[in-house]
């Protein structure tokens, strides 16, 4: 069972990815279907010799216990519009925690809690990065909008959406990425001269995964739910190409896990609970709405 770790705690997920591995025991006799112009579909056995002895069935482990994985959400990117023209020079002179990047035609503004960075354009479009959950991203976006409103602009919070989510997950085993990329060549791309990992693209759910030989998997998807679904989908596929970790891999894995634990503990110590974020944001919204008389979408 995969678990997504966000700022608001751990959320268990149902493992729906087992439906497509019903015949995993017969993967040694896998067939490849090739479409013909006149004769319809003609199936040929082509992968017997290439992957003989490399595939390890996934169903055996499912009978023992359901796997549990931790998915860490590292970054949530969102965007919104304030529906008014913004004077970047005025924001740079009057605003706090801002940096005017004239060559790029934009301003960057930072918040400490939640720790996020906004890119602001004169057209009124704002992009917010750095949040570790969708709740944090929404709160940070509204706080950036309030900061602009307090500078005298007629701001209206509009067209908010989560654009991109980055998540990481570490499998409890190493992966034979070369064999994996050859076997799943329809969706996988592996160029060791350009990148050390396999790029695996999913259409449903829409996601892009970077799979490394150490067992680390990086997922980029439109939302947190798609990240979770992508990990659940890919786990049975990479499990068939698992291998034992070497001593160097174990050391690197332990070091990386220690760093993640330290970072997680630091964030929990510095950041406020979710209900405080929501209460502070709602109080600010109520007071400002009463003062301005504008209703936000």
Short mmCIF file of C-alpha atoms in Angstrom, two decimals:
data_model
loop_
_atom_site.label_atom_id
_atom_site.label_comp_id
_atom_site.label_asym_id
_atom_site.label_seq_id
_atom_site.Cartn_x
_atom_site.Cartn_y
_atom_site.Cartn_z
CA UNK A 1 0.00 0.00 0.00
CA UNK A 2 1.45 3.33 -1.07
CA UNK A 3 1.36 6.29 1.29
CA UNK A 4 1.76 9.94 0.36
CA UNK A 5 3.56 12.05 2.96
CA UNK A 6 2.52 15.68 2.86
CA UNK A 7 2.55 18.43 5.41
CA UNK A 8 -0.85 17.37 6.68
CA UNK A 9 0.36 13.86 7.57
CA UNK A 10 0.16 10.41 6.00
CA UNK A 11 -2.69 9.37 3.77
CA UNK A 12 -3.12 5.62 3.09
CA UNK A 13 -4.06 4.61 -0.42
CA UNK A 14 -5.84 1.63 -1.87
CA UNK A 15 -3.58 -0.51 -4.01
CA UNK A 16 -5.53 -0.56 -7.25
CA UNK A 17 -2.53 -1.43 -9.41
CA UNK A 18 -2.82 -5.21 -9.06
CA UNK A 19 -5.51 -5.54 -11.72
CA UNK A 20 -3.08 -5.51 -14.63
CA UNK A 21 -0.72 -8.19 -13.29
CA UNK A 22 -3.11 -11.13 -13.18
CA UNK A 23 -1.03 -13.20 -15.61
CA UNK A 24 2.37 -12.12 -14.31
CA UNK A 25 3.42 -15.73 -13.78
CA UNK A 26 3.26 -16.23 -17.51
CA UNK A 27 5.47 -13.27 -18.34
CA UNK A 28 8.16 -15.65 -19.53
CA UNK A 29 5.80 -16.61 -22.35
CA UNK A 30 4.76 -13.02 -23.07
CA UNK A 31 3.58 -12.33 -26.55
CA UNK A 32 3.88 -9.23 -28.65
CA UNK A 33 0.99 -8.33 -30.89
CA UNK A 34 1.74 -6.68 -34.19
CA UNK A 35 -0.93 -5.08 -36.34
CA UNK A 36 -1.05 -6.08 -39.98
CA UNK A 37 -2.73 -4.05 -42.70
CA UNK A 38 -4.86 -6.87 -44.19
CA UNK A 39 -4.84 -9.79 -41.76
CA UNK A 40 -5.80 -7.95 -38.55
CA UNK A 41 -3.65 -8.81 -35.50
CA UNK A 42 -0.91 -11.40 -35.56
CA UNK A 43 0.73 -12.37 -32.28
CA UNK A 44 4.35 -13.55 -32.07
CA UNK A 45 6.45 -14.78 -29.18
CA UNK A 46 9.62 -12.69 -29.13
CA UNK A 47 10.65 -12.14 -25.51
CA UNK A 48 11.23 -15.70 -24.28
CA UNK A 49 14.96 -15.97 -24.76
CA UNK A 50 15.81 -12.33 -24.04
CA UNK A 51 14.32 -12.23 -20.51
CA UNK A 52 14.61 -15.88 -19.50
CA UNK A 53 15.54 -16.03 -15.81
CA UNK A 54 15.30 -12.24 -15.30
CA UNK A 55 11.59 -11.85 -14.59
CA UNK A 56 10.55 -12.47 -11.00
CA UNK A 57 6.79 -12.77 -10.45
CA UNK A 58 5.08 -10.13 -8.36
CA UNK A 59 2.04 -12.18 -7.31
CA UNK A 60 3.99 -14.26 -4.79
CA UNK A 61 4.76 -11.20 -2.67
CA UNK A 62 1.17 -10.01 -2.88
CA UNK A 63 -0.05 -13.25 -1.32
CA UNK A 64 2.25 -12.68 1.67
CA UNK A 65 1.52 -9.01 2.40
CA UNK A 66 0.64 -5.79 0.61
CA UNK A 67 3.72 -3.58 -0.03
CA UNK A 68 3.93 -0.27 1.81
CA UNK A 69 5.77 2.65 0.26
CA UNK A 70 6.26 6.26 1.34
CA UNK A 71 5.75 8.88 -1.36
CA UNK A 72 7.32 12.20 -0.42
CA UNK A 73 5.83 15.28 -2.11
CA UNK A 74 8.74 17.65 -2.70
CA UNK A 75 7.18 20.45 -4.72
CA UNK A 76 3.72 21.64 -5.73
CA UNK A 77 3.55 24.29 -8.45
CA UNK A 78 0.38 26.36 -8.78
CA UNK A 79 -0.67 29.42 -10.74
CA UNK A 80 -3.38 32.05 -10.50
CA UNK A 81 -4.32 35.46 -11.86
CA UNK A 82 -5.08 38.72 -10.04
CA UNK A 83 -7.02 40.20 -13.00
CA UNK A 84 -5.28 43.57 -12.95
CA UNK A 85 -2.11 45.18 -14.27
CA UNK A 86 0.80 45.18 -11.81
CA UNK A 87 3.47 47.88 -11.63
CA UNK A 88 6.58 45.80 -10.99
CA UNK A 89 8.74 48.80 -10.10
CA UNK A 90 6.26 49.91 -7.47
CA UNK A 91 6.12 46.40 -5.99
CA UNK A 92 9.92 46.28 -5.88
CA UNK A 93 10.10 49.64 -4.06
CA UNK A 94 7.25 49.12 -1.58
CA UNK A 95 7.06 45.37 -1.16
CA UNK A 96 9.00 43.17 1.25
CA UNK A 97 10.99 40.03 0.45
CA UNK A 98 10.93 40.84 -3.26
CA UNK A 99 13.56 40.79 -5.99
CA UNK A 100 13.10 42.69 -9.24
CA UNK A 101 14.46 40.76 -12.22
CA UNK A 102 14.24 43.37 -14.91
CA UNK A 103 15.93 41.25 -17.57
CA UNK A 104 13.17 38.64 -17.20
CA UNK A 105 10.36 41.15 -16.80
CA UNK A 106 9.20 39.68 -13.50
CA UNK A 107 9.44 39.93 -9.73
CA UNK A 108 10.07 37.11 -7.26
CA UNK A 109 8.42 37.31 -3.85
CA UNK A 110 9.08 34.90 -0.98
CA UNK A 111 7.14 33.73 2.04
CA UNK A 112 8.61 32.07 5.11
CA UNK A 113 5.52 30.15 6.20
CA UNK A 114 4.75 28.25 4.13
CA UNK A 115 8.21 28.45 2.56
CA UNK A 116 7.33 29.32 -1.04
CA UNK A 117 8.44 31.58 -3.88
CA UNK A 118 6.16 33.43 -6.32
CA UNK A 119 7.03 34.68 -9.78
CA UNK A 120 4.94 37.75 -10.58
CA UNK A 121 4.45 39.27 -14.04
CA UNK A 122 3.03 42.67 -14.93
CA UNK A 123 0.08 41.02 -16.72
CA UNK A 124 -1.20 39.78 -13.36
CA UNK A 125 -0.18 36.15 -13.72
CA UNK A 126 1.49 34.60 -10.66
CA UNK A 127 3.23 31.24 -10.35
CA UNK A 128 3.92 29.81 -6.90
CA UNK A 129 6.49 27.07 -6.19
CA UNK A 130 7.99 25.36 -3.15
CA UNK A 131 4.90 24.06 -1.34
CA UNK A 132 4.89 20.45 -0.12
CA UNK A 133 1.13 19.89 -0.31
CA UNK A 134 -1.85 21.18 -2.22
CA UNK A 135 -3.20 22.79 0.95
CA UNK A 136 0.04 24.72 1.45
CA UNK A 137 0.04 25.80 -2.19
CA UNK A 138 -3.48 27.27 -1.94
CA UNK A 139 -2.67 29.12 1.29
CA UNK A 140 0.59 30.51 -0.12
CA UNK A 141 -1.17 31.68 -3.29
CA UNK A 142 -3.81 33.57 -1.31
CA UNK A 143 -1.15 35.16 0.90
CA UNK A 144 0.75 36.39 -2.15
CA UNK A 145 -2.48 37.86 -3.49
CA UNK A 146 -3.15 39.60 -0.17
CA UNK A 147 0.36 41.03 -0.17
CA UNK A 148 -0.27 42.56 -3.58
CA UNK A 149 -3.66 43.86 -2.47
CA UNK A 150 -2.10 45.62 0.52
CA UNK A 151 0.25 47.44 -1.87
CA UNK A 152 -2.77 49.19 -3.40
CA UNK A 153 -3.62 47.00 -6.40
CA UNK A 154 -7.20 45.99 -7.20
CA UNK A 155 -6.48 42.28 -6.81
CA UNK A 156 -9.00 39.51 -7.37
CA UNK A 157 -7.96 35.91 -6.74
CA UNK A 158 -8.92 34.06 -9.90
CA UNK A 159 -8.09 31.03 -12.11
CA UNK A 160 -6.23 29.15 -9.38
CA UNK A 161 -5.02 25.68 -10.35
CA UNK A 162 -2.31 23.19 -9.45
CA UNK A 163 0.01 22.96 -12.45
CA UNK A 164 2.59 20.37 -11.46
CA UNK A 165 3.51 18.08 -8.57
CA UNK A 166 6.90 16.48 -7.96
CA UNK A 167 7.10 13.37 -5.78
CA UNK A 168 9.81 10.85 -4.94
CA UNK A 169 9.65 7.27 -3.78
CA UNK A 170 12.37 4.73 -2.97
CA UNK A 171 11.67 1.07 -3.71
CA UNK A 172 12.93 -1.51 -1.17
CA UNK A 173 15.12 -3.09 -3.85
CA UNK A 174 17.43 -2.19 -6.74
CA UNK A 175 16.20 -2.35 -10.33
CA UNK A 176 17.68 -3.79 -13.54
CA UNK A 177 16.88 -0.71 -15.56
CA UNK A 178 18.49 -1.93 -18.79
CA UNK A 179 16.30 -5.02 -18.98
CA UNK A 180 13.31 -3.02 -17.81
CA UNK A 181 13.74 -0.42 -20.57
CA UNK A 182 14.07 -3.11 -23.27
CA UNK A 183 11.04 -5.07 -22.06
CA UNK A 184 8.86 -1.95 -21.79
CA UNK A 185 10.29 -0.18 -24.82
CA UNK A 186 6.83 1.07 -25.87
CA UNK A 187 6.70 3.53 -22.94
CA UNK A 188 10.26 3.57 -21.57
CA UNK A 189 13.29 5.49 -22.85
CA UNK A 190 16.82 4.87 -21.61
CA UNK A 191 19.79 6.90 -22.81
CA UNK A 192 22.66 6.26 -20.36
CA UNK A 193 24.88 8.81 -22.15
CA UNK A 194 22.33 11.55 -21.42
CA UNK A 195 20.62 10.51 -18.18
CA UNK A 196 21.32 7.74 -15.64
CA UNK A 197 17.64 6.81 -15.27
CA UNK A 198 14.84 5.37 -17.36
CA UNK A 199 12.11 7.78 -18.45
CA UNK A 200 8.73 6.06 -18.30
CA UNK A 201 5.67 7.96 -19.54
CA UNK A 202 2.13 7.10 -18.54
CA UNK A 203 -0.98 8.26 -20.37
CA UNK A 204 -3.46 7.23 -17.68
CA UNK A 205 -2.81 8.56 -15.14
CA UNK A 206 -0.85 11.27 -16.90
CA UNK A 207 2.61 11.18 -15.36
CA UNK A 208 6.32 10.99 -16.16
CA UNK A 209 8.56 8.76 -14.04
CA UNK A 210 12.34 8.70 -13.71
CA UNK A 211 13.45 5.22 -12.58
CA UNK A 212 17.01 4.69 -11.29
CA UNK A 213 18.98 1.51 -10.72
CA UNK A 214 19.18 2.21 -6.97
CA UNK A 215 15.40 1.86 -6.69
CA UNK A 216 14.66 5.58 -6.50
CA UNK A 217 11.67 6.78 -8.53
CA UNK A 218 10.82 10.43 -9.28
CA UNK A 219 7.31 11.24 -10.47
CA UNK A 220 6.04 14.39 -12.17
CA UNK A 221 2.26 14.64 -12.50
CA UNK A 222 -0.54 17.24 -12.61
CA UNK A 223 -1.71 16.54 -9.03
CA UNK A 224 -0.97 14.48 -5.93
CA UNK A 225 -3.54 11.82 -6.78
CA UNK A 226 -1.82 11.17 -10.12
CA UNK A 227 1.54 10.80 -8.36
CA UNK A 228 0.07 8.19 -6.05
CA UNK A 229 -1.63 6.32 -8.88
CA UNK A 230 1.59 6.34 -10.95
CA UNK A 231 3.60 4.76 -8.11
CA UNK A 232 0.93 2.10 -7.61
CA UNK A 233 1.01 1.37 -11.35
CA UNK A 234 4.80 1.15 -11.71
CA UNK A 235 5.52 -0.95 -8.61
CA UNK A 236 4.49 -4.35 -10.08
CA UNK A 237 6.40 -3.59 -13.28
CA UNK A 238 9.72 -2.76 -11.60
CA UNK A 239 9.29 -5.58 -9.07
CA UNK A 240 9.71 -8.11 -11.86
CA UNK A 241 13.20 -6.68 -12.55
CA UNK A 242 14.32 -6.32 -8.93
CA UNK A 243 17.81 -7.22 -7.76
CA UNK A 244 19.76 -7.15 -4.51
CA UNK A 245 21.45 -3.89 -3.63
CA UNK A 246 25.23 -3.71 -3.51
CA UNK A 247 27.10 -2.38 -0.47
CA UNK A 248 27.57 0.99 -2.20
CA UNK A 249 23.86 1.20 -3.02
CA UNK A 250 22.94 0.36 0.56
CA UNK A 251 25.24 3.11 1.86
CA UNK A 252 23.85 5.67 -0.59
CA UNK A 253 20.29 4.62 0.25
CA UNK A 254 20.89 4.91 4.00
CA UNK A 255 22.47 8.35 3.58
CA UNK A 256 19.60 9.60 1.45
CA UNK A 257 17.02 8.22 3.87
CA UNK A 258 18.78 9.91 6.79
CA UNK A 259 18.75 13.26 5.00
CA UNK A 260 15.06 12.91 4.19
CA UNK A 261 14.26 12.10 7.83
CA UNK A 262 16.23 15.12 9.04
CA UNK A 263 14.52 17.40 6.54
CA UNK A 264 11.11 16.04 7.47
CA UNK A 265 11.74 16.55 11.19
CA UNK A 266 12.97 20.09 10.59
CA UNK A 267 9.87 20.96 8.57
CA UNK A 268 7.59 19.53 11.24
CA UNK A 269 9.41 21.59 13.88
CA UNK A 270 9.37 24.89 11.98
CA UNK A 271 5.98 24.79 10.30
CA UNK A 272 2.59 25.34 11.87
CA UNK A 273 -0.26 22.79 11.79
CA UNK A 274 -2.69 22.88 8.88
CA UNK A 275 -5.60 24.10 10.96
CA UNK A 276 -3.58 27.16 11.99
CA UNK A 277 -2.82 27.92 8.36
CA UNK A 278 -6.48 27.64 7.46
CA UNK A 279 -7.67 29.68 10.44
CA UNK A 280 -5.13 32.47 9.86
CA UNK A 281 -5.91 32.58 6.13
CA UNK A 282 -9.67 32.63 6.72
CA UNK A 283 -9.36 35.38 9.36
CA UNK A 284 -7.23 37.52 7.06
CA UNK A 285 -9.63 36.97 4.17
CA UNK A 286 -12.64 37.91 6.28
CA UNK A 287 -11.05 41.10 7.62
CA UNK A 288 -9.73 42.21 4.25
CA UNK A 289 -13.00 41.43 2.48
CA UNK A 290 -14.89 43.52 5.02
CA UNK A 291 -12.47 46.39 4.51
CA UNK A 292 -12.39 46.26 0.73
CA UNK A 293 -15.92 45.11 0.04
CA UNK A 294 -14.71 42.82 -2.79
CA UNK A 295 -15.65 39.17 -3.03
CA UNK A 296 -12.98 36.73 -4.08
CA UNK A 297 -13.60 33.73 -6.28
#
